PDB file of C-alpha atoms in Angstrom:
ATOM      1  CA  UNK A   1     -68.651 -90.594  94.430  1.00 74.00           C
ATOM      2  CA  UNK A   2     -64.857 -90.523  94.590  1.00 81.00           C
ATOM      3  CA  UNK A   3     -64.796 -86.951  93.265  1.00 84.00           C
ATOM      4  CA  UNK A   4     -67.410 -85.866  95.777  1.00 85.00           C
ATOM      5  CA  UNK A   5     -65.568 -87.479  98.676  1.00 85.00           C
ATOM      6  CA  UNK A   6     -62.328 -85.774  97.557  1.00 87.00           C
ATOM      7  CA  UNK A   7     -64.022 -82.376  97.456  1.00 90.00           C
ATOM      8  CA  UNK A   8     -65.426 -82.989 100.929  1.00 87.00           C
ATOM      9  CA  UNK A   9     -62.089 -84.275 102.223  1.00 88.00           C
ATOM     10  CA  UNK A  10     -60.338 -81.023 101.230  1.00 90.00           C
ATOM     11  CA  UNK A  11     -62.970 -78.974 103.086  1.00 89.00           C
ATOM     12  CA  UNK A  12     -62.508 -81.158 106.163  1.00 87.00           C
ATOM     13  CA  UNK A  13     -58.704 -80.839 106.044  1.00 90.00           C
ATOM     14  CA  UNK A  14     -58.793 -77.050 105.722  1.00 91.00           C
ATOM     15  CA  UNK A  15     -61.419 -77.017 108.533  1.00 89.00           C
ATOM     16  CA  UNK A  16     -64.068 -75.138 106.580  1.00 90.00           C
ATOM     17  CA  UNK A  17     -66.554 -78.014 107.055  1.00 86.00           C
ATOM     18  CA  UNK A  18     -67.413 -78.213 110.736  1.00 83.00           C
ATOM     19  CA  UNK A  19     -68.485 -81.601 112.147  1.00 82.00           C
ATOM     20  CA  UNK A  20     -71.818 -81.927 113.943  1.00 82.00           C
ATOM     21  CA  UNK A  21     -71.639 -83.561 117.357  1.00 81.00           C
ATOM     22  CA  UNK A  22     -74.453 -86.006 117.994  1.00 73.00           C
ATOM     23  CA  UNK A  23     -74.067 -85.572 121.735  1.00 76.00           C
ATOM     24  CA  UNK A  24     -71.996 -83.359 124.015  1.00 82.00           C
ATOM     25  CA  UNK A  25     -68.343 -84.388 123.991  1.00 82.00           C
ATOM     26  CA  UNK A  26     -68.963 -87.039 121.334  1.00 80.00           C
ATOM     27  CA  UNK A  27     -67.327 -87.538 117.984  1.00 82.00           C
ATOM     28  CA  UNK A  28     -68.442 -85.357 115.131  1.00 83.00           C
ATOM     29  CA  UNK A  29     -70.214 -86.614 112.031  1.00 80.00           C
ATOM     30  CA  UNK A  30     -69.849 -84.995 108.618  1.00 82.00           C
ATOM     31  CA  UNK A  31     -71.493 -87.218 106.011  1.00 81.00           C
ATOM     32  CA  UNK A  32     -72.743 -90.695 105.178  1.00 78.00           C
ATOM     33  CA  UNK A  33     -72.654 -92.219 101.696  1.00 82.00           C
ATOM     34  CA  UNK A  34     -75.091 -94.980 100.705  1.00 76.00           C
ATOM     35  CA  UNK A  35     -74.561 -96.074  97.078  1.00 74.00           C
ATOM     36  CA  UNK A  36     -75.816 -93.010  95.201  1.00 75.00           C
ATOM     37  CA  UNK A  37     -77.513 -91.404  98.214  1.00 76.00           C
ATOM     38  CA  UNK A  38     -75.767 -89.026 100.586  1.00 79.00           C
ATOM     39  CA  UNK A  39     -76.507 -87.536 103.976  1.00 77.00           C
ATOM     40  CA  UNK A  40     -74.572 -84.392 104.884  1.00 81.00           C
ATOM     41  CA  UNK A  41     -74.417 -83.059 108.426  1.00 80.00           C
ATOM     42  CA  UNK A  42     -73.640 -79.362 108.810  1.00 80.00           C
ATOM     43  CA  UNK A  43     -73.968 -76.704 111.452  1.00 81.00           C
ATOM     44  CA  UNK A  44     -76.791 -74.220 111.000  1.00 81.00           C
ATOM     45  CA  UNK A  45     -74.646 -71.383 109.707  1.00 85.00           C
ATOM     46  CA  UNK A  46     -74.774 -69.401 106.484  1.00 85.00           C
ATOM     47  CA  UNK A  47     -71.195 -70.388 105.683  1.00 88.00           C
ATOM     48  CA  UNK A  48     -71.961 -74.106 106.011  1.00 86.00           C
ATOM     49  CA  UNK A  49     -75.073 -73.889 103.803  1.00 85.00           C
ATOM     50  CA  UNK A  50     -73.043 -72.048 101.154  1.00 87.00           C
ATOM     51  CA  UNK A  51     -70.230 -74.591 101.506  1.00 88.00           C
ATOM     52  CA  UNK A  52     -72.542 -77.511 100.688  1.00 85.00           C
ATOM     53  CA  UNK A  53     -73.936 -75.631  97.688  1.00 85.00           C
ATOM     54  CA  UNK A  54     -70.422 -74.894  96.418  1.00 87.00           C
ATOM     55  CA  UNK A  55     -69.255 -78.488  96.907  1.00 89.00           C
ATOM     56  CA  UNK A  56     -72.248 -79.858  94.991  1.00 87.00           C
ATOM     57  CA  UNK A  57     -71.808 -77.272  92.235  1.00 89.00           C
ATOM     58  CA  UNK A  58     -68.086 -78.126  91.886  1.00 90.00           C
ATOM     59  CA  UNK A  59     -68.904 -81.829  91.906  1.00 89.00           C
ATOM     60  CA  UNK A  60     -71.319 -81.374  88.993  1.00 89.00           C
ATOM     61  CA  UNK A  61     -68.757 -79.358  87.005  1.00 91.00           C
ATOM     62  CA  UNK A  62     -65.868 -81.767  87.614  1.00 89.00           C
ATOM     63  CA  UNK A  63     -67.748 -85.038  87.182  1.00 89.00           C
ATOM     64  CA  UNK A  64     -70.274 -84.136  84.507  1.00 90.00           C
ATOM     65  CA  UNK A  65     -72.983 -85.655  86.734  1.00 88.00           C
ATOM     66  CA  UNK A  66     -76.041 -83.805  87.981  1.00 88.00           C
ATOM     67  CA  UNK A  67     -77.569 -83.589  91.437  1.00 86.00           C
ATOM     68  CA  UNK A  68     -81.341 -84.030  91.465  1.00 84.00           C
ATOM     69  CA  UNK A  69     -82.318 -81.070  93.637  1.00 79.00           C
ATOM     70  CA  UNK A  70     -86.003 -81.961  93.319  1.00 80.00           C
ATOM     71  CA  UNK A  71     -85.317 -85.113  95.351  1.00 78.00           C
ATOM     72  CA  UNK A  72     -82.886 -83.369  97.700  1.00 80.00           C
ATOM     73  CA  UNK A  73     -83.992 -82.190 101.149  1.00 77.00           C
ATOM     74  CA  UNK A  74     -82.482 -80.293 104.053  1.00 77.00           C
ATOM     75  CA  UNK A  75     -83.836 -80.856 107.537  1.00 74.00           C
ATOM     76  CA  UNK A  76     -83.488 -78.313 110.328  1.00 73.00           C
ATOM     77  CA  UNK A  77     -82.867 -78.906 113.981  1.00 73.00           C
ATOM     78  CA  UNK A  78     -85.979 -77.960 115.932  1.00 74.00           C
ATOM     79  CA  UNK A  79     -83.982 -75.267 117.732  1.00 78.00           C
ATOM     80  CA  UNK A  80     -83.614 -73.152 114.557  1.00 79.00           C
ATOM     81  CA  UNK A  81     -85.829 -70.043 114.604  1.00 82.00           C
ATOM     82  CA  UNK A  82     -88.045 -68.984 111.682  1.00 82.00           C
ATOM     83  CA  UNK A  83     -85.827 -66.047 110.747  1.00 86.00           C
ATOM     84  CA  UNK A  84     -82.773 -68.254 110.301  1.00 82.00           C
ATOM     85  CA  UNK A  85     -84.833 -70.822 108.375  1.00 79.00           C
ATOM     86  CA  UNK A  86     -85.902 -68.076 105.990  1.00 82.00           C
ATOM     87  CA  UNK A  87     -82.310 -66.890 105.497  1.00 83.00           C
ATOM     88  CA  UNK A  88     -81.071 -70.462 104.919  1.00 81.00           C
ATOM     89  CA  UNK A  89     -83.843 -71.100 102.384  1.00 79.00           C
ATOM     90  CA  UNK A  90     -82.598 -68.141 100.349  1.00 80.00           C
ATOM     91  CA  UNK A  91     -79.024 -69.498 100.357  1.00 80.00           C
ATOM     92  CA  UNK A  92     -79.826 -72.895  98.886  1.00 79.00           C
ATOM     93  CA  UNK A  93     -81.906 -74.271  96.036  1.00 77.00           C
ATOM     94  CA  UNK A  94     -82.522 -77.417  98.085  1.00 78.00           C
ATOM     95  CA  UNK A  95     -85.949 -77.597  99.710  1.00 74.00           C
ATOM     96  CA  UNK A  96     -85.983 -77.283 103.501  1.00 71.00           C
ATOM     97  CA  UNK A  97     -88.326 -79.628 105.388  1.00 70.00           C
ATOM     98  CA  UNK A  98     -89.127 -80.458 108.997  1.00 67.00           C
ATOM     99  CA  UNK A  99     -89.456 -84.204 108.315  1.00 65.00           C
ATOM    100  CA  UNK A 100     -87.402 -86.303 105.882  1.00 66.00           C
ATOM    101  CA  UNK A 101     -89.947 -89.121 105.697  1.00 66.00           C
ATOM    102  CA  UNK A 102     -88.677 -92.623 104.940  1.00 64.00           C
ATOM    103  CA  UNK A 103     -85.413 -93.910 103.564  1.00 61.00           C
ATOM    104  CA  UNK A 104     -85.301 -97.566 102.481  1.00 58.00           C
ATOM    105  CA  UNK A 105     -88.517 -98.094 104.432  1.00 61.00           C
ATOM    106  CA  UNK A 106     -87.208 -96.639 107.685  1.00 60.00           C
ATOM    107  CA  UNK A 107     -88.425 -93.378 109.161  1.00 60.00           C
ATOM    108  CA  UNK A 108     -85.777 -90.688 109.438  1.00 62.00           C
ATOM    109  CA  UNK A 109     -86.880 -88.931 112.582  1.00 60.00           C
ATOM    110  CA  UNK A 110     -85.314 -86.339 114.826  1.00 58.00           C
ATOM    111  CA  UNK A 111     -87.130 -87.187 118.028  1.00 58.00           C
ATOM    112  CA  UNK A 112     -87.092 -90.016 120.514  1.00 65.00           C
ATOM    113  CA  UNK A 113     -87.432 -93.394 118.826  1.00 62.00           C
ATOM    114  CA  UNK A 114     -90.285 -95.525 120.122  1.00 68.00           C
ATOM    115  CA  UNK A 115     -91.165 -99.178 119.638  1.00 71.00           C
ATOM    116  CA  UNK A 116     -94.141 -98.110 117.518  1.00 72.00           C
ATOM    117  CA  UNK A 117     -91.754 -96.759 114.887  1.00 64.00           C
ATOM    118  CA  UNK A 118     -90.709-100.336 114.111  1.00 69.00           C
ATOM    119  CA  UNK A 119     -94.161-101.961 113.997  1.00 74.00           C
ATOM    120  CA  UNK A 120     -93.892-102.327 110.227  1.00 72.00           C
ATOM    121  CA  UNK A 121     -90.794-104.523 110.703  1.00 73.00           C
ATOM    122  CA  UNK A 122     -92.662-106.831 113.087  1.00 76.00           C
ATOM    123  CA  UNK A 123     -95.600-106.971 110.672  1.00 79.00           C
ATOM    124  CA  UNK A 124     -93.342-108.024 107.788  1.00 77.00           C
ATOM    125  CA  UNK A 125     -91.657-110.675 109.930  1.00 80.00           C
ATOM    126  CA  UNK A 126     -95.017-111.985 111.161  1.00 81.00           C
ATOM    127  CA  UNK A 127     -96.377-112.202 107.602  1.00 80.00           C
ATOM    128  CA  UNK A 128     -93.332-114.099 106.397  1.00 79.00           C
ATOM    129  CA  UNK A 129     -93.701-116.709 109.157  1.00 80.00           C
ATOM    130  CA  UNK A 130     -97.490-117.057 109.056  1.00 67.00           C
ATOM    131  CA  UNK A 131     -98.869-120.053 107.187  1.00 56.00           C
TER     132      UNK A 131
END
């Protein structure tokens, strides 16, 4: 992961990777690393999609490791129109989806979080304390 973070760092320094703001006026987010899983945050632009593809390609060449593109997913913002989605799909070999599903048992959602989304946590806690 050190090689990947170095490749990303150089793109951040030369300002080719644009941070995504989670809310107006807030700090930008670029990526999150979890062991051997990564979440990348990019703006919905052709250049940013190509940038991610190039970074991953360079990472594979330099490290000798491979990215499992069958397990990889890209999720759109709901404000992206169909035409742009189609163009982005042609730029990347990573599958584009509207829902990422679960990660470590938690739903990765892009809408308002409700109490119901965490019912499974309460169920597990209740089962562990029931006799």
